[in-house]
Amino acid sequence: MSLDFNDETFRGDFTYRNSAKAIKRFPFPFPEDSYMYSVNMEPHVPGAVGSVFEHMFDVDEHYVSEMRDRAQVLADDPLRCQSLPHMELAGWDLLELIMVSKARDYPHWFELHRDGNQWHWINRPLQIDQKFTFMDASTLPYGPMEYITRQTQGDFTLQDQRDDDLWIEAGMVTTQADWSLDFDIGMSFKQWHAPVPLAHQMQIFDRALKFLLKLQHGAPVRRFNWTMTVDPLLDTSPENYPKWGPDKTTMTAETVGRRQHLRVELQTLHRLPRSNAIAFPIRCYLISFQDLVTVPKWARRLHRVVRDIPDELATYKGFIRNKPLMLDYLAPFDDGAATSPGFGVE
Amino acid sequence: MSVGAPKIPVVVAEVVAVNDLIKRFRFVRRDGGAMPVFSGGAHVVVEMDDHGTRRMNPYSLMSHPADSAGFEISVRRDEAGRGGSLYMHNHVRVGMEMVLSQPVNLFPLDARAKKHLLIAGGIGITPFVAQMAQLQAMGGRFELHYSVRSPALGAYVDRLRDHYGPRVHVYHDEFGEKIDLATLLKSQPLGTHVYVCGPKGMIAWVHATARAMGWPDRAVHSEEFLAPPVGQAFEVQLAASGKSITVQPNQSLLEAIEAAGIEAPYLCRGGACGQCETDVLRCDGIIEHNDHWLTDDQKASNTKIMPCVSRFRGAALILDR
Amino acid sequence: MTKTEFEPAIPSRPSYGVLSPGIGSAHLFVADGEGADAVCDLLSAADGLKAASHIIYVPGANGCDKSTALQALGVAQFHRSPSFAAALPRLTKVLADAHMGLQIYTAGTEGLMAQVAAAAQAAGLPYEAVQMEHRGSLARRVQCVHCKGVTENVTLDPFQCSHCGLSLFVRDHFSRRLAAFQGVCIDAEDPGQIPASVERFK
């Protein structure tokens, strides 16, 4: 593996680590000292150089290892990637969006050469050199969505738009916060979100849906979501819950700093041009508590968020059991000082 | 939250008189770059500077959805309208610079359909021209039934017949030919979706006939852009901006808000998409709700208005804008 | 004869109404168990539909068999099938041959209705075009999220997956595509600690 990318694992011996650079650019998701749902969408426009917002699709030091982990998840369970038959066109739209973006944003790693529908794609980090015919799935080793998302960090779902609703009808889901694509595929926006507590009553989904139905091509938006994960495990799937569930119970005061991770999802939404579908990349970033507390503002704020979150949300997010351990670890880093508003380190 | 996508600066590349009533316009980017590809059924809003009056009319895209070299629209001359189509016909020339919105699709094909039955009347053919090109490329099953006044006014009939052969059925009013809708709807395989674009009466006829024959509403699709109607001038107070404006007889409320320098959201400007929905804070009078968006209850309660097509008569109207 | 009252809706679960005569060229009824009563109620009051009606009936898992009453209605086609799985090839053929204008009605247990609606949707009809009326048992059809096997007629919570044997709790989340609720391992975090089952779905 080259100097740009870590050689690490997200299972077994869990050798995943964030470099000092990765900690510095970590997308801390709390703009204030408490948390409640909100629609919180903003334009997905390029952000500061070096930040996770600098490019349309962030490629970081974990790229190659994450893709290796995804390939393993798919080998174990091919149902993690599914596309209903009418979604292939949206898959091509997604492939084009990602290839064009990456070749533009990271020309030293990715190249795309197009002559009409004859395309040539080079992915140096993964050592892929592929000539294919755009819109002809028989010229790729997988369907277009699967092909490109095996080479792109983050989960992806594709939503068809019809009857004033969005229908999740294709997806690549191997780094999920405990939801099943196989179960949810085919659902409408509100059906898909049915298990989320409180938010329905707050009309969060009505407002979000209304907004997304009007999303325009060329004007993507983004938002954060977050949860907690014990060990840097990308594949916290319901399918494998009996395998990873027991590990949540073996954390101790000695290991919480190393094992407990804040899991942040950078979610972006893109209108796709040919299919009129919406692509929903859900990019997962993990940071251990011991790395997180190296930023004093983050440590203070995370302590307050975890302390004050309603039990219903802590249960839904799956960390109510370890909440006391987490608070014991974080409390010493919270001296009660005021924190500055916004995401910045100070 | 904003849904604004950058507008497309274009130059008119081609103006073709298709027949006595219809002209076709082709636009390419001023910087020579690629247009976005789009989905069949999408429209763009064309901005016009009609001698100081800003007009913004939606037109369905009829070029090939995968053609990123340029966009094409067709405009039917409407002598009785507010002037947008007359401006396009009388003043727009090759080489003129104009501005288009990004494509927006309020009339998409249902990609799951086993078959697509397309029913067009007159200028309503335009979204179907793009949709058929897209269906053809993807191997979709479809059939077009196209009603025109006369052979001379049958825009694109020859071209469509050349491309799609027996899947194109043309009916001439002049010869007393009429789409036999009942027979057509009776013989469609399960999973067929029907789409209609044309005059108001035709749209209502297709919806009513399909419903009476047991077609589910969700298998029947239509698109009708309303031109903002003309009317009496009226006063409006805009509470959030602290301004009072006058809407002129041939101006829409949305246009008057924009002319006052106030940003207001919109997508279709034809009463269909819901984007410009605005809260009414006070209404002493009658709102003429001309849109397809608000429910009958919402219209009756006078708490919402769609400024793109709706007007007002009365003593005072205050909006949260 | 029950017309089922439901607790407040889970957003992913369909809502059920009362069958009423639709306008259309042909009428297809699929029912199980007590669902036969809903079909009888409708057709007794809509004599004109019978000549264009086709009934597919599966006796209930609880032994409820109302074939005789349905047969006595005198519809154009009546078929009694021992299980939904056995009826599916016939249903698929009927849908493949049908034209727009076909009205579809289903009545009985949630699992049966959802499977009928899923078959109709696969044939290209919008989900909403299928009329549904719940009758009889509230037993659930549950997919094990771990092994993907579906267990029919689940009344207990937690219950043991009939395929992989894990103890599952029934989550209030419903997939119309799979026609099933979701079952999730109840002792994943504390293997072996399984609470006593209660009869939640009668």
XYZ file of C-alpha atoms in Angstrom, chain C residues 18-94:
77
model
C -63.219 -2.275 4.147
C -63.566 -3.855 0.714
C -65.937 -2.010 -1.572
C -66.978 -2.777 -5.146
C -64.555 -1.244 -7.636
C -65.295 -0.212 -11.179
C -63.487 -2.369 -13.658
C -63.535 -5.043 -16.298
C -62.589 -7.955 -14.037
C -62.433 -8.606 -10.287
C -59.854 -10.775 -8.547
C -60.297 -11.752 -4.893
C -57.614 -13.452 -2.800
C -58.516 -14.294 0.798
C -57.521 -16.545 3.638
C -59.372 -17.805 6.725
C -61.933 -15.288 7.993
C -61.135 -13.041 5.005
C -63.813 -15.075 3.216
C -66.422 -13.116 5.175
C -65.240 -9.821 3.708
C -65.487 -11.276 0.201
C -68.974 -12.635 0.920
C -70.088 -9.300 2.354
C -68.952 -7.460 -0.761
C -70.242 -9.885 -3.386
C -73.580 -10.466 -1.681
C -74.218 -6.738 -2.026
C -72.793 -6.501 -5.565
C -74.422 -9.245 -7.564
C -73.402 -7.674 -10.862
C -69.719 -8.317 -10.196
C -70.011 -12.087 -9.877
C -69.874 -12.920 -13.580
C -66.499 -11.176 -13.855
C -65.107 -12.376 -10.509
C -62.379 -14.860 -9.699
C -61.817 -15.975 -6.105
C -58.661 -17.639 -4.815
C -59.085 -18.868 -1.238
C -56.669 -20.332 1.288
C -58.172 -21.790 4.492
C -56.736 -20.196 7.637
C -53.788 -21.572 9.599
C -56.226 -21.714 12.546
C -58.426 -24.209 10.653
C -61.010 -21.667 9.518
C -62.329 -22.908 6.140
C -65.194 -21.023 4.500
C -64.843 -22.562 1.049
C -68.462 -23.651 0.968
C -69.829 -20.165 1.498
C -67.533 -18.722 -1.161
C -68.378 -21.421 -3.652
C -72.060 -20.765 -3.071
C -71.623 -17.186 -4.309
C -71.584 -18.492 -7.872
C -68.668 -16.483 -9.227
C -67.145 -17.163 -12.644
C -64.036 -18.837 -11.166
C -63.421 -20.224 -7.694
C -60.217 -21.913 -6.555
C -59.431 -23.343 -3.130
C -55.731 -23.667 -2.468
C -54.154 -25.416 0.522
C -51.584 -22.640 0.978
C -50.613 -19.289 -0.450
C -47.428 -20.811 -1.833
C -49.529 -23.303 -3.760
C -51.782 -20.502 -5.042
C -48.957 -18.262 -6.200
C -48.353 -19.792 -9.662
C -52.061 -19.387 -10.437
C -52.088 -15.807 -9.135
C -49.000 -14.936 -11.172
C -50.574 -16.344 -14.341
C -53.828 -14.455 -13.780
